[in-house]
XYZ file of C-alpha atoms in Angstrom:
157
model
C 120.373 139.564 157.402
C 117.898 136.858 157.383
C 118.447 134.037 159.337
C 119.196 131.267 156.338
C 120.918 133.248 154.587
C 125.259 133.444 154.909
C 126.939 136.781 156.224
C 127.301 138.454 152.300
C 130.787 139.484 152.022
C 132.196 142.597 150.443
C 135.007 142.765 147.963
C 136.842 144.997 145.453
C 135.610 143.909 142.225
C 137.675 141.712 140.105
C 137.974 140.956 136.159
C 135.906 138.092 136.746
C 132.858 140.038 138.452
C 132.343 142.038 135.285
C 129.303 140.035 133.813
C 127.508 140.669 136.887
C 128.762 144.137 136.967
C 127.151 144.881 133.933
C 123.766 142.973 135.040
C 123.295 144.719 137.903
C 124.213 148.010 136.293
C 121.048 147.330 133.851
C 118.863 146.602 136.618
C 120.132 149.814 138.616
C 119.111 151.744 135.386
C 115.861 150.215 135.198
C 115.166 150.408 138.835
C 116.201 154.528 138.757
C 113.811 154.475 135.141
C 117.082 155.949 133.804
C 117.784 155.006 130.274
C 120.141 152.381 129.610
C 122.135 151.196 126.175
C 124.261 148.353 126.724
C 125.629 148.288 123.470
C 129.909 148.456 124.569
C 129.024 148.779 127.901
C 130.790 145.843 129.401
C 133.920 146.847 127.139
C 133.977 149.950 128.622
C 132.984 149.315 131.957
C 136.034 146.903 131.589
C 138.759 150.009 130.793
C 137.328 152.077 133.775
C 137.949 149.470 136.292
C 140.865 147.238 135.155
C 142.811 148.996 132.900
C 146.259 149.821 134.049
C 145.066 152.764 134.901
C 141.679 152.629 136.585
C 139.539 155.328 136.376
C 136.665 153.992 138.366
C 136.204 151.900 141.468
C 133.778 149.411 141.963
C 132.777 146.554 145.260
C 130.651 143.737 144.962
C 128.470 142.189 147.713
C 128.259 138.862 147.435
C 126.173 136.043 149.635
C 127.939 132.453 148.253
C 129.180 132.535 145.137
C 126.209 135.483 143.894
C 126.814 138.596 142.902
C 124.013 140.339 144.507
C 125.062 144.147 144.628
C 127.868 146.613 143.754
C 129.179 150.023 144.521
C 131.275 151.913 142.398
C 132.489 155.412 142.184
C 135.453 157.679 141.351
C 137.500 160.334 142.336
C 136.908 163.806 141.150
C 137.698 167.574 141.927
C 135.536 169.731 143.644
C 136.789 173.662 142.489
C 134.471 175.165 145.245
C 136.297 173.318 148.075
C 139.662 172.911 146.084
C 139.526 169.540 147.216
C 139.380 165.993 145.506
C 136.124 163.784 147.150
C 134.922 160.109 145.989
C 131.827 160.057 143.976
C 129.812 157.509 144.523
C 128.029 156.890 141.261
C 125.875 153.578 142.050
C 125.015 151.882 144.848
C 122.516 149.038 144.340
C 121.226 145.702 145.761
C 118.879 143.305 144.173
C 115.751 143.522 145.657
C 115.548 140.169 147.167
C 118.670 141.366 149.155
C 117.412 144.583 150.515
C 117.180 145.321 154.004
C 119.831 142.900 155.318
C 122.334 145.405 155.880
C 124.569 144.810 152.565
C 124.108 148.289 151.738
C 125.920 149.720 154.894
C 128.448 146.796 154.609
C 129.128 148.597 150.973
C 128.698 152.444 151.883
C 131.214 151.782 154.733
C 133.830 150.355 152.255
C 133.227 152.987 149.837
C 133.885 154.967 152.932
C 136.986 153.265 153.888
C 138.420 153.616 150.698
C 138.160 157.376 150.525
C 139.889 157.334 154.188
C 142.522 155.767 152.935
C 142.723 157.967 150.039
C 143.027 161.125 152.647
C 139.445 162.209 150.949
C 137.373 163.937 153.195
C 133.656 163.398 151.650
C 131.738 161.266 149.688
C 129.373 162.276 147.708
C 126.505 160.733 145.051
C 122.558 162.074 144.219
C 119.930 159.943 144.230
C 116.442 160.295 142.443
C 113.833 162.587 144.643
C 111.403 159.848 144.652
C 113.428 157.524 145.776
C 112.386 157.694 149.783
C 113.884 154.148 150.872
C 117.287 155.629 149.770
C 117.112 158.510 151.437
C 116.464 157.607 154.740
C 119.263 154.703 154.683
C 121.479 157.302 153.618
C 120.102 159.797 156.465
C 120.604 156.688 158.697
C 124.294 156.671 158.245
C 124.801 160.293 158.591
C 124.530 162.232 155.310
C 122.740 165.180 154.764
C 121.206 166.293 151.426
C 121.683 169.576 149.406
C 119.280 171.233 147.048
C 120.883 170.806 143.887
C 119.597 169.107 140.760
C 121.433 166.939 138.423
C 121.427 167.865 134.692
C 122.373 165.617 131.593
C 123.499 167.309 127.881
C 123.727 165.083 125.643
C 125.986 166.179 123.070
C 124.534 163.972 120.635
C 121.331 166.696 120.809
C 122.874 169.601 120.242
């Protein structure tokens, strides 16, 4: 953390946080030079987390009163292990934030939370080139596995 700057504190996101939910999920897109529509995408980023039945999870980091980084995830089934694990799907901090250990403040609640859930993993992908994330995530005590993530969209076939 830098020295001017207040401890950021982390939080379950809240109906109010979704504007800067959906900002920062752009900017995660364009940092990962993933395509992005954002047509409905606040709408339905709305149902996932705050329905009455949630099917996502999300945490904001926040230094004041900004929104400067979220995590969010879910939990799914793995057949191979029989076992349910939290996916993290995004974790992301504006660059002007980086390196001030909010990302470790959010991968430990994202952790916490699948404790509490009796999960025993957590587990996400992250672009190849991306060598920053992989070494914080090699700092905290994952290890990698040689798998590659595909996308079908059903749209082009």
């Amino acid at each position: 953390m830098r020295p001017s700057e207040p401890k950021p504190g982390i939080r379950r996101a809240a109906p109010p946080d979704l504007a800067a939910l959906v900002r920062l999920c752009a900017a995660h897109a364009g940092f990962e030079r993933a395509g992005h529509d954002p047509a409905g995408h606040g709408e339905r980023l709305e149902v996932a987390l705050f329905s009455a039945e949630p099917r996502a999870l999300a945490w904001v980091a926040e230094v004041g009163d900004e929104i400067i980084g979220f995590a969010a995830g879910a939990v799914e089934f793995s057949t191979w292990s029989a076992r349910q694990f939290l996916h993290l799907d995004c974790l992301y901090i504006e660059d002007s934030h980086r390196g001030a250990g909010i990302g470790a403040a959010l991968l430990d609640a994202v952790c916490g939370e699948a404790r509490a859930r009796q999960l025993e993993t957590v587990q996400w992908w992250t672009p190849a080139w991306n060598e920053q994330a992989i070494a914080f995530y090699r700092r905290h005590g994952a290890r990698a596995s040689e798998r590659t993530r595909f996308e079908l969209a059903l749209s082009e076939r």
